[in-house]
CSV table of C-alpha atoms in Angstrom, one decimal:
chain,number,residue,atom,x,y,z
N,1,MET,CA,92.8,20.8,-6.9
N,2,GLY,CA,95.8,22.0,-8.9
N,3,GLN,CA,95.4,25.5,-7.3
N,4,MET,CA,95.3,23.9,-3.8
N,5,ASN,CA,98.5,22.0,-4.5
N,6,ARG,CA,100.3,25.1,-5.8
N,7,ARG,CA,99.3,27.0,-2.7
N,8,THR,CA,100.5,24.1,-0.5
N,9,VAL,CA,103.9,23.9,-2.3
N,10,ARG,CA,104.3,27.7,-2.0
N,11,ASP,CA,103.4,27.7,1.7
N,12,LEU,CA,105.9,24.8,2.2
N,13,ARG,CA,108.7,26.7,0.5
N,14,ARG,CA,107.8,29.8,2.5
N,15,GLY,CA,107.9,27.8,5.7
N,16,ASN,CA,111.3,26.3,4.8
N,17,ARG,CA,112.6,29.7,4.0
N,18,SER,CA,111.5,31.1,7.4
N,19,THR,CA,112.9,28.0,9.2
N,20,LEU,CA,116.3,28.4,7.7
N,21,LEU,CA,116.4,32.1,8.1
N,22,ARG,CA,115.6,31.8,11.8
N,23,GLN,CA,118.4,29.3,12.3
N,24,LEU,CA,120.9,31.4,10.4
N,25,TYR,CA,119.8,34.5,12.5
N,26,PHE,CA,120.0,32.9,15.9
N,27,GLN,CA,122.6,30.2,15.4
N,28,GLY,CA,124.8,31.5,12.6
N,29,PRO,CA,127.3,31.5,11.1
N,30,VAL,CA,126.6,27.8,10.3
N,31,SER,CA,127.2,25.6,7.3
N,32,ARG,CA,124.7,24.0,5.0
N,33,GLN,CA,125.3,20.7,6.6
N,34,GLU,CA,124.6,22.1,10.1
N,35,LEU,CA,121.4,23.7,8.8
N,36,GLY,CA,120.2,20.3,7.8
N,37,THR,CA,120.9,18.9,11.2
N,38,LEU,CA,119.3,21.9,13.0
N,39,THR,CA,116.1,22.0,10.9
N,40,GLY,CA,115.6,18.4,9.8
N,41,LEU,CA,115.3,19.5,6.2
N,42,SER,CA,116.8,17.4,3.4
N,43,SER,CA,120.1,18.5,1.9
N,44,GLY,CA,118.3,19.3,-1.4
N,45,SER,CA,115.7,21.6,0.4
N,46,VAL,CA,118.5,23.3,2.3
N,47,SER,CA,120.5,23.9,-0.9
N,48,ASN,CA,117.6,25.3,-2.9
N,49,VAL,CA,116.4,27.7,-0.2
N,50,VAL,CA,119.9,28.8,0.7
N,51,GLY,CA,120.4,29.5,-3.0
N,52,GLU,CA,117.3,31.7,-3.0
N,53,LEU,CA,118.4,33.6,0.1
N,54,LEU,CA,121.9,34.2,-1.3
N,55,ALA,CA,120.4,35.4,-4.6
N,56,ASP,CA,118.1,37.8,-2.7
N,57,GLY,CA,121.1,39.2,-0.8
N,58,LEU,CA,119.6,38.3,2.6
N,59,VAL,CA,122.3,35.7,3.4
N,60,GLU,CA,126.0,35.9,2.8
N,61,GLU,CA,129.1,33.7,3.2
N,62,ALA,CA,131.1,34.2,6.4
N,63,GLY,CA,134.3,32.2,5.9
N,64,SER,CA,134.8,28.4,6.2
N,65,VAL,CA,135.7,25.7,8.6
N,66,GLU,CA,137.6,22.4,8.2
N,67,SER,CA,135.5,19.3,7.9
N,68,ASP,CA,136.5,15.7,8.8
N,69,GLY,CA,138.3,14.3,5.8
N,70,GLY,CA,136.6,16.5,3.2
N,71,ARG,CA,136.5,20.0,1.7
N,72,PRO,CA,136.2,23.0,4.0
N,73,ARG,CA,132.6,23.8,4.8
N,74,THR,CA,131.4,27.3,3.9
N,75,LEU,CA,129.7,29.2,6.7
N,76,LEU,CA,126.6,31.3,6.1
N,77,ARG,CA,125.0,34.1,8.0
N,78,VAL,CA,122.2,36.7,7.6
N,79,ALA,CA,123.7,39.7,5.8
N,80,PRO,CA,123.6,42.6,8.3
N,81,GLY,CA,123.3,45.3,5.6
N,82,SER,CA,120.5,43.6,3.6
N,83,GLY,CA,117.9,45.5,5.5
N,84,HIS,CA,117.3,48.0,8.3
N,85,LEU,CA,115.0,48.0,11.3
N,86,ILE,CA,113.6,51.0,13.2
N,87,GLY,CA,112.5,50.9,16.9
N,88,VAL,CA,110.5,53.7,18.5
N,89,ASP,CA,110.2,54.1,22.3
N,90,VAL,CA,107.2,56.3,23.3
N,91,GLY,CA,108.0,56.7,26.9
N,92,GLU,CA,106.6,58.8,29.8
N,93,THR,CA,109.5,61.3,29.4
N,94,HIS,CA,110.8,61.0,25.8
N,95,VAL,CA,110.3,59.8,22.3
N,96,ARG,CA,113.3,57.9,21.2
N,97,VAL,CA,113.9,56.6,17.7
N,98,GLU,CA,116.7,54.2,16.7
N,99,LEU,CA,117.7,52.7,13.4
N,100,PHE,CA,119.5,49.3,13.3
N,101,ASP,CA,121.0,46.9,10.8
N,102,LEU,CA,119.6,43.4,10.6
N,103,THR,CA,121.9,42.2,13.4
N,104,LEU,CA,120.5,45.0,15.7
N,105,THR,CA,123.6,47.1,15.6
N,106,GLU,CA,122.5,50.6,16.2
N,107,LEU,CA,123.4,53.0,13.3
N,108,ALA,CA,121.5,56.1,14.3
N,109,ARG,CA,119.5,57.6,17.2
N,110,TRP,CA,117.2,60.6,17.7
N,111,GLU,CA,115.5,61.6,20.9
N,112,HIS,CA,113.0,64.3,22.0
N,113,PRO,CA,112.3,64.9,25.7
N,114,LEU,CA,108.7,65.1,26.9
N,115,THR,CA,107.4,67.0,29.9
N,116,PRO,CA,105.4,64.7,32.2
N,117,GLY,CA,101.8,65.7,32.0
N,118,GLY,CA,102.5,68.3,29.4
N,119,LEU,CA,100.6,69.0,26.1
N,120,GLU,CA,103.5,67.4,24.2
N,121,ARG,CA,102.3,64.0,25.4
N,122,GLU,CA,99.0,64.4,23.5
N,123,PRO,CA,98.7,62.0,20.6
N,124,GLU,CA,99.2,64.5,17.8
N,125,PRO,CA,102.5,66.0,19.1
N,126,VAL,CA,103.8,62.6,19.8
N,127,VAL,CA,103.0,61.4,16.3
N,128,GLY,CA,104.8,64.5,15.0
N,129,HIS,CA,107.9,63.6,17.1
N,130,ILE,CA,107.9,60.0,15.8
N,131,LEU,CA,107.7,61.1,12.2
N,132,THR,CA,110.5,63.7,12.7
N,133,GLY,CA,112.6,61.0,14.3
N,134,LEU,CA,112.0,58.6,11.4
N,135,ASP,CA,113.2,61.1,8.9
N,136,ALA,CA,116.2,62.0,11.1
N,137,VAL,CA,117.5,58.5,11.6
N,138,VAL,CA,117.1,57.5,8.0
N,139,ALA,CA,119.0,60.7,6.9
N,140,LYS,CA,121.7,60.3,9.6
N,141,SER,CA,122.4,56.7,8.8
N,142,GLY,CA,122.2,57.1,5.0
N,143,ALA,CA,119.9,54.1,4.8
N,144,GLU,CA,117.7,53.6,1.8
N,145,PRO,CA,114.1,54.0,2.7
N,146,GLY,CA,113.3,51.0,0.5
N,147,LYS,CA,115.5,48.8,2.6
N,148,VAL,CA,113.8,49.6,5.9
N,149,ILE,CA,112.0,46.4,6.7
N,150,GLY,CA,109.7,48.1,9.2
N,151,VAL,CA,109.1,50.4,12.1
N,152,GLY,CA,108.3,49.0,15.5
N,153,VAL,CA,106.6,51.3,18.0
N,154,GLY,CA,106.6,50.5,21.7
N,155,VAL,CA,104.0,52.5,23.7
N,156,PRO,CA,102.6,52.5,27.3
N,157,GLY,CA,99.1,51.1,27.7
N,158,VAL,CA,97.0,48.4,26.0
N,159,VAL,CA,97.4,48.0,22.2
N,160,GLU,CA,94.3,46.6,20.5
N,161,GLN,CA,95.4,44.7,17.4
N,162,GLY,CA,92.8,44.6,14.6
N,163,ASP,CA,92.3,46.2,11.2
N,164,GLU,CA,94.4,49.1,12.7
N,165,ALA,CA,96.3,49.3,16.0
N,166,LEU,CA,94.4,51.3,18.7
N,167,VAL,CA,96.2,52.4,21.9
N,168,HIS,CA,94.3,52.6,25.2
N,169,GLY,CA,96.1,54.5,27.9
N,170,PRO,CA,94.1,54.5,31.1
N,171,THR,CA,96.9,56.3,33.1
N,172,ALA,CA,96.9,59.1,30.6
N,173,GLY,CA,93.1,59.3,30.3
N,174,ARG,CA,93.1,58.3,26.6
N,175,ASP,CA,91.0,55.6,24.9
N,176,ALA,CA,91.3,54.0,21.4
N,177,VAL,CA,93.9,56.4,20.1
N,178,PRO,CA,94.3,55.4,16.3
N,179,LEU,CA,98.1,55.6,16.5
N,180,GLU,CA,98.6,53.6,13.3
N,181,ARG,CA,96.2,55.7,11.3
N,182,LEU,CA,97.8,58.9,12.6
N,183,LEU,CA,101.3,57.7,11.7
N,184,ARG,CA,100.1,56.6,8.2
N,185,THR,CA,99.6,60.3,7.4
N,186,GLY,CA,103.3,60.8,7.4
N,187,THR,CA,105.0,57.6,6.5
N,188,GLU,CA,104.6,54.6,4.1
N,189,LEU,CA,107.0,52.4,6.0
N,190,PRO,CA,105.5,49.2,7.4
N,191,LEU,CA,104.3,49.7,11.0
N,192,PHE,CA,104.2,47.3,13.9
N,193,ILE,CA,102.8,48.7,17.2
N,194,ASP,CA,102.8,47.0,20.6
N,195,ASN,CA,103.1,47.6,24.3
N,196,GLY,CA,106.6,48.7,25.2
N,197,ALA,CA,107.0,46.1,28.0
N,198,THR,CA,105.9,43.4,25.6
N,199,ALA,CA,108.4,44.5,23.0
N,200,GLN,CA,111.3,44.8,25.5
N,201,GLY,CA,110.4,41.4,26.8
N,202,GLN,CA,110.7,39.9,23.4
N,203,ALA,CA,114.2,41.4,23.1
N,204,GLU,CA,115.3,40.0,26.5
N,205,MET,CA,114.0,36.6,25.6
N,206,TRP,CA,115.9,36.6,22.3
N,207,PHE,CA,119.1,38.3,23.2
N,208,GLY,CA,119.2,39.0,26.9
N,209,ALA,CA,118.5,37.5,30.3
N,210,GLY,CA,115.6,35.4,29.0
N,211,ARG,CA,117.6,33.3,26.6
N,212,GLY,CA,117.0,29.6,27.1
N,213,ALA,CA,113.9,30.0,29.1
N,214,ASP,CA,110.4,29.0,27.9
N,215,ASN,CA,108.4,30.6,30.8
N,216,ALA,CA,109.5,34.0,32.1
N,217,VAL,CA,108.2,37.4,33.2
N,218,ILE,CA,110.1,40.5,32.1
N,219,ALA,CA,109.1,43.3,34.5
N,220,LEU,CA,109.6,46.9,33.2
N,221,ILE,CA,109.8,49.6,35.9
N,222,GLY,CA,110.2,53.2,34.9
N,223,SER,CA,107.7,56.0,35.5
N,224,GLY,CA,105.0,53.3,35.2
N,225,VAL,CA,105.1,49.5,35.7
N,226,GLY,CA,104.4,46.8,33.3
N,227,ALA,CA,105.4,43.2,32.4
N,228,ALA,CA,105.8,40.9,29.5
N,229,ILE,CA,104.5,37.4,30.3
N,230,VAL,CA,106.0,34.6,28.3
N,231,THR,CA,104.5,31.1,28.5
N,232,ALA,CA,105.8,28.1,26.4
N,233,GLY,CA,108.0,30.6,24.5
N,234,MET,CA,105.2,32.8,23.4
N,235,PRO,CA,103.9,36.1,24.8
N,236,TYR,CA,100.7,35.8,26.8
N,237,ARG,CA,98.3,38.5,25.7
N,238,GLY,CA,94.9,37.6,27.2
N,239,ALA,CA,91.5,37.8,25.5
N,240,THR,CA,91.9,41.5,24.5
N,241,SER,CA,95.7,42.0,24.5
N,242,SER,CA,95.7,43.6,28.0
N,243,ALA,CA,97.6,40.9,29.8
N,244,GLY,CA,100.8,42.2,31.5
N,245,GLU,CA,99.3,45.3,33.2
N,246,TRP,CA,101.0,44.1,36.4
N,247,GLY,CA,101.4,47.6,37.7
N,248,HIS,CA,97.7,47.8,38.2
N,249,THR,CA,97.4,44.7,40.4
N,250,VAL,CA,96.4,45.7,44.0
N,251,VAL,CA,99.0,45.4,46.8
N,252,GLN,CA,97.2,47.6,49.3
N,253,VAL,CA,93.4,47.7,49.8
N,254,GLY,CA,92.4,51.3,50.3
N,255,GLY,CA,96.0,52.4,49.5
N,256,ARG,CA,97.6,55.2,47.6
N,257,ALA,CA,95.8,56.6,44.6
N,258,CYS,CA,97.1,55.4,41.2
N,259,ARG,CA,97.1,57.3,37.9
N,260,CYS,CA,94.7,54.7,36.5
N,261,GLY,CA,92.0,55.9,38.8
N,262,ALA,CA,92.1,52.9,41.2
N,263,VAL,CA,93.8,52.8,44.6
N,264,GLY,CA,96.5,50.5,46.0
N,265,CYS,CA,98.0,49.6,42.7
N,266,LEU,CA,101.6,48.3,42.6
N,267,GLU,CA,102.6,51.2,40.4
N,268,ALA,CA,101.5,53.6,43.1
N,269,TYR,CA,104.3,52.2,45.3
N,270,VAL,CA,107.1,51.1,43.1
N,271,GLY,CA,106.9,53.3,40.0
N,272,ALA,CA,109.6,56.0,39.8
N,273,GLN,CA,107.2,58.9,40.4
N,274,ALA,CA,105.5,57.0,43.2
N,275,VAL,CA,108.9,56.5,45.0
N,276,LEU,CA,109.6,60.2,44.6
N,277,ASP,CA,106.2,61.1,45.9
N,278,ARG,CA,106.6,58.9,49.0
N,279,TYR,CA,110.0,60.2,49.6
N,280,GLY,CA,108.7,63.8,49.5
N,281,ARG,CA,105.9,63.0,51.9
N,282,ARG,CA,108.2,61.3,54.4
N,283,ALA,CA,110.5,64.3,54.2
N,284,GLY,CA,107.7,66.6,55.1
N,285,GLY,CA,108.0,68.6,51.9
N,286,VAL,CA,108.1,68.3,48.2
N,287,TYR,CA,111.1,66.1,47.3
N,288,GLY,CA,113.2,67.7,50.1
N,289,VAL,CA,114.8,66.5,53.4
N,290,ALA,CA,114.1,67.6,56.9
N,291,GLU,CA,116.5,70.3,58.1
N,292,GLY,CA,118.1,68.0,60.7
N,293,ASP,CA,119.0,65.4,57.9
N,294,ALA,CA,120.3,67.9,55.4
N,295,ALA,CA,123.9,68.0,56.7
N,296,ALA,CA,124.2,64.2,56.8
N,297,ALA,CA,122.6,63.8,53.4
N,298,GLY,CA,124.9,66.5,52.0
N,299,ALA,CA,127.9,64.8,53.4
N,300,GLY,CA,127.1,61.7,51.4
N,301,ALA,CA,126.7,63.7,48.1
N,302,GLY,CA,130.5,64.0,47.6
N,303,ALA,CA,131.0,60.3,48.0
N,304,GLY,CA,128.8,58.9,45.3
N,305,VAL,CA,126.0,59.3,42.9
N,306,GLY,CA,124.3,62.1,44.9
N,307,ALA,CA,122.6,62.3,48.2
N,308,ALA,CA,118.9,62.6,49.0
N,309,ALA,CA,119.5,66.3,49.7
N,310,GLY,CA,120.0,66.6,45.9
N,311,VAL,CA,116.6,65.3,45.0
N,312,GLY,CA,114.9,68.7,45.4
N,313,ALA,CA,117.7,70.4,43.6
N,314,CYS,CA,117.4,68.0,40.7
N,315,LEU,CA,113.7,68.6,40.2
N,316,GLY,CA,113.9,72.3,41.1
N,317,ALA,CA,116.5,72.8,38.4
N,318,GLY,CA,114.2,71.1,35.8
N,319,GLU,CA,116.3,67.9,35.7
N,320,ASP,CA,114.5,64.7,34.7
N,321,GLN,CA,112.8,62.2,36.9
N,322,GLN,CA,115.7,59.7,36.4
N,323,ALA,CA,118.2,62.1,38.1
N,324,ALA,CA,115.9,62.5,41.1
N,325,PHE,CA,115.3,58.8,41.4
N,326,ALA,CA,119.1,58.1,41.0
N,327,ALA,CA,119.7,60.6,43.8
N,328,ILE,CA,117.5,58.7,46.2
N,329,VAL,CA,119.1,55.3,45.3
N,330,GLY,CA,122.6,56.8,45.7
N,331,ALA,CA,121.7,58.3,49.1
N,332,ALA,CA,120.3,55.1,50.5
N,333,GLY,CA,123.7,54.2,52.0
N,334,THR,CA,124.0,57.4,54.0
N,335,GLU,CA,120.6,58.9,54.5
N,336,ALA,CA,118.0,57.2,56.7
N,337,ARG,CA,114.9,58.5,54.9
N,338,ALA,CA,116.1,57.4,51.4
N,339,ARG,CA,117.0,53.9,52.8
N,340,GLU,CA,113.6,53.6,54.5
N,341,VAL,CA,111.7,54.5,51.3
N,342,LEU,CA,113.8,52.0,49.2
N,343,GLU,CA,113.3,49.3,51.8
N,344,GLU,CA,109.6,49.8,51.7
N,345,THR,CA,109.7,49.9,47.8
N,346,ALA,CA,111.6,46.6,47.8
N,347,ALA,CA,109.0,45.0,50.1
N,348,TYR,CA,106.1,46.1,47.8
N,349,LEU,CA,108.0,44.9,44.7
N,350,GLY,CA,108.7,41.6,46.4
N,351,ALA,CA,105.0,41.1,47.0
N,352,GLY,CA,104.2,42.0,43.4
N,353,ILE,CA,106.8,39.5,42.1
N,354,ALA,CA,105.4,36.8,44.5
N,355,ASP,CA,102.0,37.3,42.8
N,356,LEU,CA,103.7,36.6,39.4
N,357,ILE,CA,105.4,33.5,40.7
N,358,ASN,CA,102.2,32.1,42.3
N,359,LEU,CA,100.1,32.9,39.3
N,360,PHE,CA,102.4,31.9,36.4
N,361,ASN,CA,105.1,29.7,37.9
N,362,PRO,CA,107.9,31.1,35.6
N,363,GLU,CA,111.5,29.9,35.4
N,364,ARG,CA,112.7,33.5,35.6
N,365,ILE,CA,111.7,36.9,36.7
N,366,ILE,CA,113.7,39.5,34.9
N,367,LEU,CA,113.7,43.0,36.4
N,368,GLY,CA,114.2,45.8,33.7
N,369,GLY,CA,113.4,49.4,32.9
N,370,TRP,CA,115.6,52.3,34.0
N,371,ALA,CA,114.1,52.5,37.5
N,372,GLY,CA,114.0,48.7,37.8
N,373,LEU,CA,117.7,48.4,37.1
N,374,LEU,CA,118.6,51.2,39.5
N,375,LEU,CA,116.5,49.7,42.2
N,376,GLY,CA,117.6,46.2,41.5
N,377,GLY,CA,121.2,47.1,41.3
N,378,ARG,CA,121.1,48.2,45.0
N,379,MET,CA,118.2,46.2,46.5
N,380,LEU,CA,118.1,42.9,44.6
N,381,PRO,CA,118.9,40.8,47.7
N,382,ARG,CA,116.2,42.6,49.7
N,383,ILE,CA,113.7,42.2,46.8
N,384,ARG,CA,114.5,38.5,46.7
N,385,ALA,CA,114.0,38.1,50.4
N,386,ALA,CA,110.7,40.0,50.3
N,387,THR,CA,109.5,37.8,47.4
N,388,ALA,CA,110.4,34.7,49.4
N,389,ALA,CA,108.3,35.9,52.3
N,390,TYR,CA,105.1,36.3,50.1
N,391,ALA,CA,105.5,33.5,47.5
N,392,LEU,CA,104.7,29.8,47.8
N,393,HIS,CA,107.9,28.1,48.8
N,394,ARG,CA,108.2,25.5,46.0
N,395,PRO,CA,107.6,27.7,43.0
N,396,TYR,CA,109.8,30.4,44.5
N,397,ALA,CA,112.6,28.0,45.0
N,398,GLN,CA,112.4,27.1,41.3
N,399,THR,CA,112.4,30.7,40.0
N,400,GLU,CA,115.5,32.8,39.2
N,401,ILE,CA,115.1,36.5,39.9
N,402,GLY,CA,117.7,38.7,38.1
N,403,LEU,CA,118.3,41.8,36.2
N,404,ALA,CA,117.7,42.6,32.5
N,405,GLU,CA,120.8,42.5,30.3
N,406,LEU,CA,120.0,44.9,27.5
N,407,GLY,CA,120.3,48.1,29.4
N,408,PRO,CA,117.9,50.8,30.8
N,409,ASP,CA,116.7,52.1,27.5
N,410,ALA,CA,116.0,48.9,25.6
N,411,VAL,CA,112.4,49.6,24.6
N,412,ALA,CA,113.5,51.0,21.2
N,413,LEU,CA,115.6,47.8,20.7
N,414,GLY,CA,112.6,45.7,21.7
N,415,ALA,CA,110.4,47.6,19.3
N,416,ALA,CA,112.8,46.9,16.5
N,417,THR,CA,112.3,43.2,17.1
N,418,LEU,CA,108.6,43.6,16.0
N,419,PRO,CA,109.5,44.1,12.3
N,420,LEU,CA,112.4,41.6,12.8
N,421,ALA,CA,109.9,38.9,13.9
N,422,HIS,CA,107.8,39.6,10.8
N,423,PHE,CA,110.9,39.3,8.6
N,424,LEU,CA,111.9,36.0,10.1
N,425,ALA,CA,108.4,34.6,9.9
N,426,THR,CA,107.9,35.6,6.2
N,427,GLY,CA,111.5,35.2,5.0
N,428,ARG,CA,111.2,38.5,3.1
N,429,ALA,CA,112.5,42.0,3.7
N,430,ARG,CA,109.4,43.8,2.4
């Protein structure tokens, strides 16, 4: 009985520590008195736990404010330098590693490009790049390895959580890749592995366009298409953690072939490579324009981000997929074929978003990812109109559709929130 009571007291103190730390992180700087109001904890409990956090160096004083008729109140906040977080984005075209302080201020970055479909995208080379990046950002930032709270890794595909994290990537033809075990051969840092869209979705909910919402979908559109589904403030994962594979819902029966092996998937119409493929087919060549349109497209090139005539040049010169996609988006105002492809893309995307609204009834749909932001930046009114045409009227009227706020390369930032969430839940840096 005594052992049970000791465990209960210890768990209670751990819970109080986590509760106060979360309030300090998301609401700080705040005073001890405000912490009591925010958490409902007694002044004695607040004082004891704050004393522990100060002694551990996780919390620091951050000035003071005047109080009504009494002494100034000391403000408290989470100490930014008391720990570090690393986020890894394993994308279709790159491996990016970023190191942050506890307030998610970036301190160092390392990136290695990947050739789509190349051997470098096999598990072993990718693991080597991640490990190289970890060493690089720690050395560049001067961070002490012992103060790194953890490494979050965002990957495409389904992440099966268990005794070890296994990654299933149907679009890459891989199944049950033991990514955590492979990384363990080169690092002792705590590892947290999850789907990249889910990780970025958590960041948008905490710090970006999802703040204040309890039910939202954060759509991530790049080379592939995924989504983070948040219900009642928590990510919805499904029975085997594969929820959110929105890109592989069918929008056209008997339609275009998708990388996953099925046909008619949303990704086969709105993913960046799919848009480039459709543009090339409509042009009658590979990422080119018909001769009669070349002059008009070229005339638009000097006026903006680049005309559709530049798409072939981008890819022919070995430039990345993003440059080619941006060229099509930039050409939509002057070149008929680019405009037609983007209009069609917006229609398919609207149908896909309507499915999300009809199924999940979210407060917000947040469009993110580098391709999603490029497309949404130009076509958002058209996307909203297409969504309205396919969604049930009432849930559509109650849903906001907007753009992500954390930028086009926020997967690494989202991945860093994975060890951050563990830190806030446990109240301890390691």
